[in-house]
Amino acid sequence: MFPTFKDACYSLGLLDDDNEYIDAIKEASSWQSASYLRRLFALLLFGNLMNRPENIWGKCWQFLSDDVLYRHRTIVGHPGKTFIWNTLSASIRSKGEIVLNVASSGIASLLLLGGRTTHSRFRIPIQITEDSTCNIRQDSNIAELLAKTKLIIWDEAPMVHRFCFEALDKTLRDVLRFSDSSCVDKPFGGKVVVLGGDFRQILPVVPHGSRQDIVHATINSSCLWSHCHLLTLTKNVRLSSGSDIHNLMEIKEFSNWLLKVGDGVLGDDVDGESIITIPYELLIKKSLNPLSDLMDFVYPNILDHILQPTFFKERVILTPKLADVSILNENLMSLIPGDERIYLSSDNILKQDGNSSLEDDEFSPEILNTFSCSGLPDHKLILKVKVPVMLLRNIDQSRGLCNGTRLLITRLSNHVVEATVLTESNIGENVLIPRMTMSSSSHSFPVNFQRRQFPLVVLFAMTINKSQGQSLSHVGIYLPRPVFSHGQLYVALSRVKSKKGLKILIVDDDGCVTNNTFNIVYKEVFQRLL
């Protein structure tokens, strides 16, 4: 019942009045967050639907800004590398200048304001060589954008091959010389480029490469390095965030131990390889089933939490080898109730590679079905509702759907998978994932082929390499075999936000639990930083 006939007309939408929109915002506030209410307010603004927007703001600002203090505390409390990049970007953009934020991985790019992957933004070839250049024409829109750019920020730089930086350098010199001939003699055509990252972490992957090949592939082996000015961050913000004054000493000790692991100064170093002893409090203890204990640490009481998507947001088990990842994922998925859904891929040889009919006969679809590698979904993909998965391809950067995005399966049908986003600013958003055709990029296969499959992999566990750039609350490290490359152990240990969120299970060759493991550090990489 309405007090007046006019109020009834307003309620039915028969009269134009801002009270309708005030009531709409207040009504939606009972079930939606402030960020969604702001989107509604923006929609009203852009649609020119309000007579007096300032009046609506005055009556609804409490609902529209309900999370502002929380967001402010979050930003101020995490003044790390990403905070610096975003602050620098905002400062320059506020003056009307253009900043291009890029990162070497999809997940890292989502943390940056307007971030993109470097290969996407600069059109860097996937198969990179010393002679490669970016696929950018002088008269293209991207060339015009680069000419107007004030600053380029490239995060997680040490993890990609130096040929990528050199390709961009050659391209910028070539593109910009038409407007300024002196650009051809300047690094990156005279553009200011900020490179961020940690050389303690995993270095560029060189297929079948030796230690010398990997070291030679790093950015500080490039001739461009002589033009770089080195700045260093000294505080581990990932560990410090959310900590109180009572455990500052523990944080400092753990942080110093991590740095010693990363610098390779622990243990009996023999040409970059050493055996180190893991602190007792970080270890999974000997028991009848230590692997089950590790899974219980990362995913405690999993059946009580499967209806809570955020439970899976920052938890994972890390291990060096893909084969062990598959075993862990199968074991943990078996604990989730519900029927499995099996999706089979369609595989065939890439014809444009000039494969002969003999190769077609030799590598039949049945043979291609057996191929498995990191970055490519399995031929036989087994999924369940309420199971966490990871996206393996860049689909929609603006919605946070990129290689490495975490999702939770909510519906499985014949031709599409529905899931909820678990990471970054798009958390909680429902998305539909179709089948995609993906090409193999691994040099371990005797032939190039393509696979049509859902670009997903179950994600209770992942390889250490895939975790680089992520921050997690609970990390279990499973080492049934030791790490095999520079920085892997450091990356695995340093993903966690607190010491209490980390447990490690090390198994020796006899299958017994131990407290010793290998650490590999190529110290010659650090010598070039001096």
XYZ file of C-alpha atoms in Angstrom:
530
model
C 0.000 0.000 0.000
C 1.383 3.434 -0.956
C 0.558 6.671 0.924
C -0.406 8.578 -2.236
C -1.433 7.891 -5.818
C 1.769 9.660 -6.974
C 3.937 7.289 -4.909
C 2.156 4.342 -6.485
C 2.846 5.720 -9.973
C 6.518 6.211 -9.132
C 6.702 2.629 -7.859
C 5.212 1.313 -11.095
C 7.620 3.392 -13.185
C 4.845 5.506 -14.672
C 6.503 8.773 -13.657
C 10.080 9.918 -14.052
C 11.618 10.493 -10.662
C 15.047 9.940 -9.153
C 13.458 8.306 -6.114
C 13.054 5.169 -8.204
C 16.819 4.926 -8.646
C 17.493 5.742 -4.997
C 15.183 2.895 -4.012
C 16.817 0.624 -6.608
C 20.294 1.202 -5.137
C 19.064 0.712 -1.567
C 17.139 -2.397 -2.582
C 20.121 -3.967 -4.372
C 22.407 -3.177 -1.412
C 20.717 -5.958 0.558
C 22.216 -8.642 -1.678
C 24.989 -7.060 -3.749
C 28.408 -5.622 -2.914
C 29.364 -1.955 -3.187
C 31.337 -2.578 -6.373
C 28.181 -3.858 -8.129
C 26.194 -0.886 -6.814
C 28.783 1.468 -8.292
C 28.399 -0.284 -11.638
C 24.649 0.326 -11.392
C 25.227 3.996 -10.591
C 27.635 4.284 -13.533
C 25.035 2.681 -15.798
C 22.504 5.309 -14.714
C 25.047 8.050 -15.379
C 26.048 6.870 -18.842
C 22.416 6.318 -19.770
C 21.542 9.889 -18.704
C 18.670 8.426 -16.718
C 18.895 10.624 -13.604
C 17.600 14.154 -13.340
C 19.842 15.100 -10.410
C 22.747 12.623 -10.008
C 24.249 14.617 -7.147
C 21.008 14.191 -5.187
C 21.098 10.415 -5.617
C 24.765 10.320 -4.611
C 23.994 12.363 -1.506
C 21.349 9.881 -0.411
C 23.154 6.668 -1.404
C 26.870 7.323 -0.995
C 27.087 5.115 2.105
C 25.944 2.108 0.086
C 28.126 2.977 -2.941
C 31.297 3.443 -0.891
C 30.795 0.724 1.695
C 34.062 -1.066 0.831
C 36.274 1.977 0.226
C 38.052 1.869 3.594
C 38.703 -1.853 3.183
C 40.123 -1.354 -0.306
C 42.266 1.549 0.931
C 43.686 -0.560 3.760
C 44.404 -3.367 1.302
C 46.314 -1.065 -1.059
C 48.269 0.716 1.672
C 49.042 -2.593 3.433
C 50.622 -4.164 0.358
C 53.270 -1.659 -0.794
C 55.227 -4.172 -2.836
C 56.402 -4.338 -6.417
C 52.904 -4.344 -7.914
C 51.902 -1.377 -5.745
C 54.874 0.566 -7.114
C 53.967 -0.253 -10.709
C 50.336 0.760 -10.267
C 51.205 3.950 -8.378
C 53.731 4.934 -11.032
C 51.195 4.219 -13.773
C 48.446 6.224 -12.074
C 50.774 9.181 -11.524
C 51.837 9.394 -15.164
C 48.357 8.714 -16.546
C 46.935 11.498 -14.361
C 48.983 13.897 -16.489
C 47.399 12.595 -19.674
C 50.385 10.437 -20.631
C 50.252 6.815 -21.815
C 51.717 3.926 -19.802
C 51.793 0.365 -21.135
C 51.738 -2.242 -18.360
C 52.776 -5.725 -19.419
C 53.944 -8.905 -17.715
C 55.595 -12.101 -18.838
C 52.720 -14.236 -17.490
C 48.957 -13.884 -17.680
C 48.406 -14.018 -13.910
C 51.023 -11.318 -13.262
C 49.447 -9.091 -15.921
C 46.094 -9.154 -14.096
C 47.695 -7.397 -11.117
C 48.639 -4.375 -13.233
C 46.357 -1.483 -14.189
C 45.335 -2.241 -17.776
C 47.874 -5.070 -17.831
C 48.465 -7.340 -20.831
C 50.882 -10.158 -21.522
C 54.007 -9.041 -23.361
C 53.458 -11.401 -26.269
C 49.916 -10.079 -26.730
C 50.728 -6.383 -26.378
C 53.918 -6.331 -28.483
C 53.094 -9.256 -30.776
C 56.280 -11.082 -29.918
C 56.652 -14.425 -31.765
C 56.106 -17.522 -29.634
C 59.003 -19.295 -31.326
C 61.625 -16.641 -30.637
C 65.076 -16.495 -32.276
C 67.998 -14.097 -32.283
C 66.707 -12.502 -35.507
C 63.063 -12.167 -34.416
C 61.208 -8.866 -34.400
C 57.711 -7.979 -33.213
C 54.890 -8.263 -35.720
C 54.242 -4.504 -35.770
C 54.043 -2.456 -38.977
C 55.152 1.155 -39.027
C 51.713 2.409 -40.092
C 49.677 0.277 -37.665
C 47.613 1.375 -34.671
C 49.973 -0.332 -32.228
C 52.905 1.547 -33.781
C 51.051 4.824 -33.243
C 50.325 3.822 -29.646
C 53.986 3.004 -29.001
C 55.058 6.346 -30.452
C 52.825 8.157 -27.947
C 53.771 5.969 -24.973
C 55.619 7.666 -22.116
C 56.563 4.558 -20.139
C 56.587 0.761 -20.537
C 56.489 -1.382 -17.377
C 57.434 -5.039 -17.941
C 56.925 -7.238 -14.859
C 58.394 -10.713 -14.266
C 61.090 -9.880 -16.831
C 63.772 -12.436 -15.791
C 61.538 -15.392 -16.682
C 61.494 -14.747 -20.452
C 64.233 -15.167 -23.059
C 66.437 -12.160 -23.779
C 65.509 -12.495 -27.457
C 62.031 -11.148 -26.501
C 63.542 -7.909 -25.180
C 65.860 -7.650 -28.150
C 62.926 -8.174 -30.540
C 61.075 -5.264 -28.918
C 64.244 -3.154 -28.966
C 64.744 -3.686 -32.701
C 61.073 -3.044 -33.425
C 60.896 0.204 -31.449
C 64.059 1.538 -33.068
C 62.636 0.742 -36.500
C 59.116 2.066 -35.872
C 60.126 5.290 -34.115
C 62.903 6.311 -36.515
C 60.329 7.704 -38.953
C 59.340 10.424 -36.476
C 62.830 10.880 -35.002
C 65.882 9.557 -36.843
C 67.964 9.557 -33.641
C 65.739 6.812 -32.186
C 67.559 4.191 -34.219
C 70.631 4.626 -32.013
C 68.805 4.508 -28.662
C 67.841 1.426 -26.594
C 64.142 0.679 -27.138
C 64.034 3.635 -29.504
C 64.500 6.055 -26.615
C 61.451 4.818 -24.693
C 61.774 4.402 -20.921
C 61.273 0.728 -20.046
C 61.048 -0.492 -16.432
C 61.862 -4.185 -15.998
C 60.718 -5.877 -12.794
C 61.425 -9.288 -11.347
C 63.653 -11.490 -9.209
C 66.669 -13.336 -10.620
C 66.375 -15.821 -7.751
C 63.258 -17.158 -9.431
C 62.986 -19.535 -12.375
C 64.894 -18.343 -15.429
C 63.797 -18.652 -19.087
C 62.941 -22.183 -20.151
C 65.287 -23.352 -22.915
C 64.104 -26.707 -24.364
C 66.869 -29.269 -23.948
C 69.143 -26.384 -22.936
C 72.220 -26.724 -20.773
C 72.968 -24.588 -17.757
C 75.064 -22.331 -19.979
C 72.181 -21.996 -22.448
C 69.764 -20.958 -19.693
C 72.135 -18.395 -18.201
C 72.868 -17.017 -21.662
C 69.109 -16.612 -22.262
C 68.568 -14.202 -19.348
C 68.058 -10.474 -19.877
C 71.281 -9.607 -18.036
C 73.201 -11.543 -20.703
C 71.897 -9.182 -23.370
C 73.787 -6.185 -24.718
C 70.781 -4.154 -23.507
C 71.753 -4.834 -19.899
C 74.587 -2.291 -20.007
C 71.933 0.416 -20.425
C 69.985 -0.692 -17.332
C 70.103 1.037 -13.945
C 69.547 -1.436 -11.081
C 67.197 -0.641 -8.171
C 66.503 -3.113 -5.358
C 63.508 -3.746 -3.084
C 64.604 -5.050 0.326
C 61.414 -5.998 2.186
C 59.401 -9.204 1.721
C 55.939 -7.647 1.530
C 54.223 -10.970 0.783
C 55.209 -12.239 4.227
C 54.697 -8.920 6.035
C 51.135 -8.262 4.855
C 48.533 -8.874 7.534
C 51.129 -9.690 10.201
C 51.084 -8.265 13.715
C 53.995 -6.966 15.758
C 54.266 -10.150 17.827
C 55.583 -12.314 14.972
C 57.800 -9.760 13.242
C 60.928 -11.577 14.439
C 59.665 -14.882 13.042
C 58.865 -13.178 9.732
C 62.333 -11.669 9.566
C 64.024 -15.006 10.291
C 61.893 -16.855 7.714
C 62.456 -14.119 5.138
C 66.240 -14.266 5.667
C 66.169 -18.069 5.316
C 64.268 -17.752 2.024
C 66.867 -15.309 0.722
C 69.653 -17.733 1.637
C 67.849 -20.469 -0.293
C 67.459 -18.133 -3.261
C 71.085 -17.013 -3.126
C 72.338 -20.595 -2.838
C 74.395 -19.985 0.312
C 72.973 -22.870 2.360
C 74.374 -26.381 2.386
C 77.489 -27.837 0.794
C 77.496 -25.945 -2.489
C 79.034 -27.875 -5.378
C 78.946 -25.827 -8.576
C 75.486 -24.437 -7.932
C 73.961 -27.616 -6.512
C 73.721 -28.183 -2.768
C 71.930 -30.393 -0.281
C 70.108 -28.312 2.320
C 68.270 -29.229 5.507
C 64.700 -27.992 5.814
C 63.693 -26.615 9.271
C 61.798 -29.189 11.315
C 58.683 -27.039 11.792
C 58.139 -26.832 8.015
C 58.150 -30.584 7.459
C 55.353 -33.121 7.185
C 56.284 -35.665 9.820
C 56.770 -39.380 9.290
C 53.474 -41.273 9.437
C 51.634 -44.170 7.840
C 50.499 -41.890 5.000
C 52.505 -38.640 4.900
C 51.130 -37.666 1.472
C 47.604 -37.779 2.887
C 48.799 -35.566 5.755
C 50.130 -33.021 3.236
C 46.812 -32.982 1.365
C 44.939 -32.555 4.660
C 47.139 -29.589 5.562
C 46.415 -27.740 2.330
C 42.760 -28.823 2.022
C 41.541 -29.531 5.593
C 37.991 -30.871 5.908
C 37.538 -30.461 2.175
C 33.972 -31.812 2.172
C 32.891 -29.037 4.547
C 34.177 -26.332 2.177
C 33.281 -27.429 -1.348
C 30.361 -24.981 -1.421
C 32.710 -22.102 -0.550
C 34.610 -21.064 -3.710
C 37.074 -18.884 -1.785
C 38.322 -21.991 0.029
C 40.205 -23.008 -3.132
C 41.367 -19.485 -4.023
C 44.805 -19.493 -2.361
C 45.588 -23.156 -1.692
C 47.719 -25.457 -3.802
C 50.256 -28.282 -3.686
C 53.444 -27.697 -5.678
C 55.720 -30.341 -7.138
C 58.466 -30.265 -9.808
C 57.137 -32.866 -12.246
C 53.877 -32.936 -14.218
C 53.436 -36.672 -13.596
C 53.241 -36.103 -9.835
C 50.768 -33.243 -10.372
C 48.416 -35.661 -12.135
C 48.600 -38.176 -9.284
C 47.822 -35.515 -6.667
C 44.922 -34.083 -8.659
C 43.385 -37.523 -9.169
C 43.654 -38.365 -5.453
C 42.070 -35.098 -4.321
C 39.316 -35.087 -6.940
C 38.261 -38.535 -5.759
C 37.328 -36.913 -2.412
C 34.789 -34.584 -4.058
C 31.308 -36.173 -4.241
C 29.442 -36.353 -7.525
C 29.777 -38.018 -10.889
C 32.777 -37.504 -13.117
C 32.366 -36.124 -16.609
C 34.863 -37.320 -19.218
C 35.724 -35.135 -22.208
C 37.866 -36.548 -25.027
C 39.884 -34.335 -27.350
C 40.164 -34.362 -31.135
C 43.842 -34.451 -32.182
C 45.468 -34.112 -35.593
C 48.794 -33.163 -37.152
C 49.277 -29.561 -38.272
C 49.191 -29.763 -42.053
C 50.864 -26.389 -42.632
C 54.099 -27.751 -41.186
C 54.707 -29.739 -44.349
C 54.182 -33.106 -42.726
C 54.323 -35.982 -45.162
C 51.680 -38.643 -45.614
C 54.142 -41.044 -43.976
C 53.994 -38.951 -40.802
C 50.198 -38.975 -40.993
C 50.313 -42.765 -40.918
C 52.986 -42.888 -38.217
C 51.258 -40.395 -35.907
C 47.633 -41.472 -36.012
C 45.060 -39.709 -33.785
C 45.383 -42.603 -31.338
C 49.120 -41.910 -30.998
C 48.582 -38.147 -30.661
C 46.032 -38.839 -27.907
C 48.841 -40.224 -25.723
C 50.882 -36.996 -25.847
C 50.810 -34.922 -22.672
C 52.683 -31.785 -21.674
C 52.444 -28.699 -19.489
C 50.264 -26.004 -21.033
C 48.111 -28.422 -23.008
C 45.001 -30.193 -21.626
C 45.006 -33.966 -21.607
C 43.234 -35.931 -24.313
C 41.084 -37.454 -21.582
C 39.909 -34.596 -19.371
C 38.035 -35.705 -16.248
C 36.047 -33.018 -14.412
C 33.520 -32.728 -11.585
C 31.275 -29.956 -10.341
C 32.892 -28.077 -7.378
C 36.411 -28.956 -8.536
C 38.998 -26.142 -8.917
C 40.602 -25.835 -12.350
C 43.095 -23.576 -14.100
C 42.612 -21.936 -17.478
C 45.355 -22.760 -19.989
C 44.748 -20.052 -22.590
C 44.205 -16.307 -22.771
C 40.499 -15.860 -23.568
C 39.388 -12.440 -22.300
C 41.942 -10.323 -20.439
C 39.356 -7.689 -19.455
C 37.383 -10.336 -17.535
C 40.492 -11.855 -15.988
C 40.330 -14.954 -18.189
C 43.942 -15.648 -19.032
C 46.489 -18.429 -18.833
C 46.736 -19.273 -15.127
C 43.332 -17.989 -13.974
C 41.769 -20.142 -11.255
C 38.142 -21.238 -11.683
C 35.659 -23.437 -9.825
C 33.458 -25.724 -11.935
C 29.728 -25.042 -11.401
C 28.128 -26.853 -14.366
C 29.223 -29.423 -16.941
C 27.408 -29.870 -20.244
C 28.216 -31.408 -23.603
C 29.648 -28.360 -25.335
C 30.386 -25.790 -22.631
C 31.674 -25.652 -19.061
C 30.360 -23.089 -16.578
C 32.704 -21.906 -13.839
C 33.199 -19.189 -11.214
C 36.340 -17.023 -11.278
C 38.425 -17.432 -8.100
C 41.203 -14.911 -8.665
C 41.880 -11.169 -8.747
C 39.300 -8.432 -9.385
C 36.820 -10.681 -11.214
C 36.362 -13.108 -8.326
C 32.838 -14.507 -8.132
C 31.994 -13.836 -11.780
C 30.402 -16.716 -13.696
C 31.945 -17.548 -17.061
C 31.335 -20.022 -19.874
C 34.316 -21.898 -21.294
C 34.018 -23.511 -24.765
C 36.246 -26.066 -26.422
C 39.250 -24.509 -28.166
C 41.792 -25.675 -30.719
C 45.302 -25.440 -29.219
C 48.648 -26.168 -30.831
C 51.507 -27.942 -29.115
C 54.535 -25.764 -28.396
C 56.700 -28.401 -26.743
C 59.932 -29.397 -28.487
C 59.695 -32.813 -26.850
C 57.194 -34.024 -29.457
C 58.436 -35.446 -32.764
C 55.684 -33.651 -34.676
C 53.574 -30.505 -34.242
C 49.894 -31.204 -33.710
C 46.729 -29.472 -32.566
C 44.225 -30.548 -29.920
C 40.593 -29.490 -29.664
C 39.628 -29.652 -25.994
C 38.423 -27.529 -23.108
C 41.453 -25.363 -22.096
C 41.313 -26.530 -18.487
C 43.325 -28.603 -16.051
C 42.341 -29.712 -12.542
C 44.121 -27.537 -9.984
C 44.472 -29.042 -6.562
C 48.159 -29.263 -7.468
C 50.411 -27.614 -10.061
C 54.038 -27.605 -11.141
C 56.383 -25.207 -9.367
C 57.128 -23.415 -12.645
C 53.447 -22.633 -13.164
C 53.125 -21.054 -9.704
C 55.651 -18.271 -10.339
C 54.189 -14.819 -9.677
C 51.374 -16.037 -7.392
C 50.752 -15.352 -3.685
C 49.032 -18.103 -1.694
C 47.831 -18.643 1.872
C 48.424 -22.416 2.092
C 51.165 -24.164 0.151
C 52.175 -27.791 0.340
C 55.403 -28.777 -1.412
C 55.702 -32.396 -2.503
C 59.196 -33.546 -3.451
C 59.184 -37.244 -4.349
C 62.095 -36.211 -6.575
C 64.294 -33.112 -6.242
C 64.034 -29.834 -8.139
C 65.992 -29.788 -11.394
C 66.602 -26.143 -12.315
C 67.658 -22.749 -10.973
C 65.226 -21.078 -8.600
C 62.593 -23.828 -8.424
C 62.938 -24.483 -4.691
C 63.030 -20.753 -3.915
C 59.890 -20.124 -5.988
C 58.008 -22.963 -4.281
C 58.970 -21.785 -0.780
C 58.333 -18.099 -1.419
C 54.765 -18.390 -2.781
C 53.320 -18.497 0.731
C 52.183 -15.435 2.692
C 53.168 -16.801 6.102
C 55.434 -19.448 7.538
C 52.519 -21.242 9.189
C 50.903 -21.680 5.763
C 53.767 -23.856 4.458
C 54.448 -27.575 4.788
C 56.968 -29.689 2.876
C 57.056 -33.435 2.213
C 60.401 -34.770 0.986
C 60.750 -38.420 -0.027
C 64.126 -40.043 -0.766
C 64.916 -42.706 -3.364
C 63.836 -45.451 -0.950
C 60.443 -43.877 -0.394
C 61.274 -42.682 3.119
C 60.442 -39.239 4.497
C 63.557 -37.087 4.945
C 64.496 -33.506 5.796
C 67.176 -33.010 3.132
C 66.708 -31.936 -0.464
C 68.571 -30.453 -3.424
C 68.715 -26.753 -4.157
C 69.977 -25.480 -7.521
C 71.229 -21.923 -7.978
C 73.192 -20.622 -10.971
C 75.235 -18.005 -9.146
C 76.782 -16.608 -12.309
C 73.402 -14.943 -12.950
C 73.870 -12.823 -9.813
C 77.407 -11.830 -10.735
C 76.065 -9.797 -13.642
C 73.918 -7.790 -11.215
C 76.909 -6.294 -9.417
